Tab-separated table of C-alpha atoms in Angstrom:
chain	number	residue	atom	x	y	z
A	20	PRO	CA	0.001	-0.074	0.026
A	21	ALA	CA	1.042	3.555	-0.622
A	22	ARG	CA	-0.128	6.917	0.756
A	23	ILE	CA	-0.940	9.327	-2.173
A	24	LEU	CA	-2.452	12.319	-0.082
A	25	THR	CA	-3.881	12.981	3.261
A	26	ASP	CA	-6.430	10.160	3.991
A	27	VAL	CA	-5.782	8.857	0.289
A	28	TYR	CA	-4.265	5.531	-0.225
A	29	LEU	CA	-3.398	3.072	-3.217
A	30	VAL	CA	-4.263	-0.208	-2.279
A	31	ASN	CA	-4.080	-2.201	-5.540
A	32	ASN	CA	-2.576	-1.759	-8.736
A	33	GLU	CA	-3.226	-5.171	-10.814
A	34	PRO	CA	-4.756	-4.901	-13.425
A	35	ASN	CA	-6.030	-1.441	-12.321
A	36	HIS	CA	-5.568	0.986	-9.305
A	37	THR	CA	-8.054	0.785	-6.451
A	38	TYR	CA	-7.866	3.668	-4.135
A	39	LEU	CA	-8.988	3.659	-0.255
A	40	ILE	CA	-10.019	7.232	1.193
A	41	ASP	CA	-10.227	7.748	4.751
A	42	ALA	CA	-13.629	9.003	5.725
A	43	GLY	CA	-13.406	9.623	9.297
A	44	LYS	CA	-15.533	7.771	12.129
A	45	ASP	CA	-18.000	7.175	9.385
A	46	GLY	CA	-16.010	4.516	7.513
A	47	LEU	CA	-13.836	3.753	4.662
A	48	VAL	CA	-14.386	4.475	0.898
A	49	LEU	CA	-13.173	2.268	-1.878
A	50	VAL	CA	-12.681	3.386	-5.287
A	51	ASP	CA	-12.805	0.590	-8.061
A	52	PRO	CA	-11.885	-2.822	-6.129
A	53	GLY	CA	-11.050	-4.356	-9.489
A	54	LEU	CA	-10.894	-8.287	-10.026
A	55	SER	CA	-12.685	-10.674	-7.458
A	56	MET	CA	-9.334	-12.171	-6.836
A	57	ASN	CA	-8.014	-8.760	-5.771
A	58	ALA	CA	-10.199	-8.464	-2.693
A	59	ASP	CA	-8.131	-10.682	-0.218
A	60	SER	CA	-4.913	-8.329	-1.021
A	61	ILE	CA	-7.067	-5.426	-0.898
A	62	ARG	CA	-8.015	-6.309	2.624
A	63	ALA	CA	-4.702	-7.267	3.678
A	64	LYS	CA	-3.202	-3.869	2.596
A	65	ILE	CA	-6.036	-2.009	4.410
A	66	THR	CA	-4.872	-3.880	7.533
A	67	GLN	CA	-1.307	-3.050	6.899
A	68	LEU	CA	-2.095	0.729	6.794
A	69	GLY	CA	-4.030	0.373	10.456
A	70	PHE	CA	-7.437	0.281	9.243
A	71	SER	CA	-9.931	-2.458	9.600
A	72	PRO	CA	-11.321	-4.036	6.217
A	73	LYS	CA	-14.738	-4.390	8.028
A	74	ASN	CA	-15.046	-0.479	7.861
A	75	VAL	CA	-15.270	-0.411	4.339
A	76	ARG	CA	-18.773	1.221	3.941
A	77	TRP	CA	-18.797	2.466	0.308
A	78	VAL	CA	-17.718	1.092	-2.769
A	79	ILE	CA	-17.435	3.704	-5.785
A	80	ASN	CA	-17.287	2.668	-9.448
A	81	THR	CA	-15.897	5.164	-12.072
A	82	HIS	CA	-17.375	2.472	-14.539
A	83	ALA	CA	-18.953	-1.267	-14.751
A	84	HIS	CA	-16.023	-3.228	-16.610
A	85	PHE	CA	-15.086	-6.234	-14.848
A	86	ASP	CA	-11.407	-5.109	-14.103
A	87	HIS	CA	-13.092	-2.287	-11.971
A	88	SER	CA	-15.985	-3.827	-10.494
A	89	MET	CA	-15.756	-7.411	-10.207
A	90	ALA	CA	-14.993	-7.437	-6.581
A	91	ASP	CA	-17.963	-5.219	-5.894
A	92	ALA	CA	-19.858	-8.647	-4.590
A	93	GLU	CA	-17.184	-9.383	-2.142
A	94	PHE	CA	-17.181	-6.189	-0.547
A	95	ARG	CA	-21.050	-5.817	-0.557
A	96	LYS	CA	-21.071	-9.214	1.423
A	97	GLY	CA	-18.618	-7.457	3.879
A	98	GLY	CA	-21.356	-4.481	4.270
A	99	ALA	CA	-20.182	-1.758	1.688
A	100	GLN	CA	-22.867	-0.149	-0.141
A	101	ILE	CA	-22.242	0.216	-3.792
A	102	LEU	CA	-22.383	3.166	-5.835
A	103	ILE	CA	-21.974	3.840	-9.627
A	104	GLY	CA	-23.352	5.752	-12.327
A	105	GLU	CA	-26.928	4.998	-13.302
A	106	ALA	CA	-26.467	4.045	-16.779
A	107	ASP	CA	-23.906	1.247	-15.731
A	108	ALA	CA	-26.062	0.052	-12.483
A	109	SER	CA	-27.954	-2.722	-14.753
A	110	ALA	CA	-24.408	-4.157	-15.768
A	111	VAL	CA	-23.429	-4.718	-12.248
A	112	GLU	CA	-26.619	-6.014	-11.115
A	113	LYS	CA	-27.359	-8.342	-13.937
A	114	GLY	CA	-24.288	-8.730	-15.845
A	115	THR	CA	-24.338	-7.226	-19.529
A	116	GLU	CA	-21.751	-7.157	-22.477
A	117	VAL	CA	-20.252	-4.366	-20.477
A	118	THR	CA	-18.963	-6.807	-17.808
A	119	GLN	CA	-18.769	-9.728	-19.663
A	120	LEU	CA	-15.743	-11.941	-18.643
A	121	VAL	CA	-15.469	-14.195	-21.758
A	122	LEU	CA	-12.472	-13.119	-23.074
A	123	PHE	CA	-10.436	-13.314	-20.144
A	124	PHE	CA	-12.046	-15.734	-17.834
A	125	PRO	CA	-14.020	-18.217	-20.083
A	126	GLY	CA	-16.765	-20.002	-18.727
A	127	GLN	CA	-17.279	-17.755	-15.631
A	128	ASP	CA	-20.219	-15.347	-15.075
A	129	PHE	CA	-19.748	-12.078	-13.575
A	130	PRO	CA	-20.605	-12.000	-9.773
A	131	ALA	CA	-23.653	-9.792	-10.210
A	132	THR	CA	-24.659	-7.673	-7.176
A	133	THR	CA	-27.044	-5.200	-5.799
A	134	VAL	CA	-26.504	-1.643	-6.689
A	135	ASP	CA	-27.368	0.609	-3.655
A	136	ARG	CA	-27.094	3.821	-5.252
A	137	ARG	CA	-27.243	5.089	-8.750
A	138	LEU	CA	-25.335	8.069	-9.515
A	139	SER	CA	-26.194	11.118	-11.379
A	140	ASP	CA	-24.458	13.878	-12.976
A	141	GLY	CA	-23.961	16.993	-10.631
A	142	GLU	CA	-24.595	14.905	-7.751
A	143	THR	CA	-22.637	15.425	-4.617
A	144	LEU	CA	-21.880	12.491	-2.314
A	145	LYS	CA	-21.027	13.309	1.528
A	146	LEU	CA	-19.326	10.046	2.593
A	147	GLY	CA	-18.374	10.368	6.068
A	148	ASN	CA	-16.383	13.619	6.271
A	149	LYS	CA	-15.338	13.678	2.329
A	150	VAL	CA	-17.414	15.132	-0.520
A	151	PHE	CA	-16.975	13.740	-3.759
A	152	HIS	CA	-18.527	15.694	-6.881
A	153	VAL	CA	-19.956	13.350	-9.333
A	154	ILE	CA	-19.257	13.778	-13.209
A	155	HIS	CA	-20.923	12.038	-15.637
A	156	THR	CA	-18.617	10.983	-18.250
A	157	PRO	CA	-20.181	8.685	-20.991
A	158	GLY	CA	-18.376	7.535	-23.940
A	159	HIS	CA	-16.080	4.619	-22.765
A	160	THR	CA	-19.002	2.900	-21.221
A	161	PRO	CA	-22.748	4.590	-20.826
A	162	GLY	CA	-22.471	4.914	-17.226
A	163	SER	CA	-18.681	6.065	-16.843
A	164	SER	CA	-18.248	8.606	-14.003
A	165	ASN	CA	-15.149	10.764	-12.712
A	166	PHE	CA	-15.324	11.679	-9.123
A	167	TYR	CA	-13.761	14.856	-7.834
A	168	LEU	CA	-12.506	15.525	-4.234
A	169	GLN	CA	-10.535	17.980	-2.675
A	170	VAL	CA	-7.784	17.256	-0.250
A	171	ASP	CA	-5.723	19.585	1.614
A	172	GLY	CA	-6.102	22.363	-0.996
A	173	ARG	CA	-5.352	19.738	-3.686
A	174	ASN	CA	-8.018	18.939	-6.511
A	175	VAL	CA	-8.072	15.230	-6.839
A	176	LEU	CA	-9.969	13.404	-9.738
A	177	PHE	CA	-10.527	9.653	-9.838
A	178	SER	CA	-11.109	9.270	-13.445
A	179	GLY	CA	-11.049	5.336	-14.230
A	180	ASP	CA	-10.469	4.817	-17.806
A	181	THR	CA	-11.570	8.254	-18.922
A	182	LEU	CA	-8.417	9.991	-18.545
A	183	LEU	CA	-5.143	7.945	-18.431
A	184	TYR	CA	-1.844	8.658	-17.522
A	185	ASP	CA	0.883	9.957	-20.229
A	186	ASN	CA	-2.031	11.592	-22.233
A	187	ARG	CA	-3.436	8.463	-23.275
A	188	LEU	CA	-7.005	7.905	-24.424
A	189	ALA	CA	-9.643	4.982	-23.176
A	190	PHE	CA	-10.007	2.160	-25.330
A	191	GLN	CA	-13.398	2.741	-27.671
A	192	GLY	CA	-13.394	-0.775	-29.560
A	193	HIS	CA	-16.598	-2.221	-27.778
A	194	SER	CA	-20.111	-1.787	-29.655
A	195	TYR	CA	-21.264	0.196	-26.767
A	196	ALA	CA	-18.503	2.727	-26.532
A	197	ASN	CA	-19.429	6.120	-28.033
A	198	PRO	CA	-16.390	8.101	-29.085
A	199	ARG	CA	-18.389	11.394	-29.824
A	200	GLN	CA	-19.823	11.340	-26.206
A	201	TYR	CA	-16.527	10.379	-25.318
A	202	LEU	CA	-15.000	13.457	-26.861
A	203	GLU	CA	-17.806	15.643	-25.142
A	204	SER	CA	-16.925	13.915	-22.054
A	205	LEU	CA	-13.324	15.085	-22.361
A	206	LYS	CA	-14.632	18.898	-23.287
A	207	LYS	CA	-17.088	18.456	-20.108
A	208	LEU	CA	-14.161	17.827	-17.904
A	209	ASN	CA	-11.532	20.747	-19.516
A	210	ASP	CA	-14.690	23.107	-18.519
A	211	PHE	CA	-15.827	21.653	-15.418
A	212	ARG	CA	-16.201	23.971	-12.207
A	213	ILE	CA	-17.572	23.396	-8.627
A	214	ASP	CA	-19.289	25.859	-6.744
A	215	PHE	CA	-16.602	28.072	-5.791
A	216	ARG	CA	-15.442	28.407	-9.596
A	217	VAL	CA	-11.969	26.884	-10.024
A	218	PRO	CA	-11.782	25.665	-13.612
A	219	LEU	CA	-9.776	22.148	-14.279
A	220	ALA	CA	-7.710	24.021	-17.033
A	221	ASN	CA	-6.417	26.696	-14.514
A	222	THR	CA	-5.384	24.261	-11.943
A	223	LEU	CA	-3.359	21.847	-13.530
A	224	GLU	CA	-0.539	22.455	-11.352
A	225	ASN	CA	-2.310	21.544	-8.298
A	226	TRP	CA	-4.163	18.395	-9.858
A	227	ALA	CA	-3.930	15.040	-9.344
A	228	THR	CA	-5.742	12.566	-11.627
A	229	LEU	CA	-5.989	9.054	-10.248
A	230	GLN	CA	-6.867	6.154	-12.568
């Protein structure tokens, strides 16, 4: 595990990054827990950081692809609520082409689970002592969302596959991907403002983007 910022930790990096946010006495937030087989390792790293895995109260998915959401069911069994953009919720609850495993895990079905909260664009999530702003960014998947958080005066964006490091773009080869929507989502992020009117484009020197 690694500390990224105050209250923000990296607890998994295979095949994608999973982040833990300490939301105070009300519990912990997990972003994109990834594969089912990651769950035990993530729990171990949470323990190494001095927290209890039993205190993971919320799991936020940036989108429903299995390498981001497959472990949702594991953490929901432990008492966590599952939160995801509304248009991707059915994929987590039923298993659809968005969550299909056939290419990587032949013969296995996606471990569907209940979504406790479907998220909408512009929604504010008050999770413990942390406030996340939901930014719907469709294109990579219909319900792809980014989550904006301020920590110690730093702007943090949990972007999933919408924005990648080294200026890379998300894979758009799926039948449900929409390149036009994706371009509009990138423009939306560039122009994004929150209540105190700080545009993304003017704060890049003070910006951390977490995939």
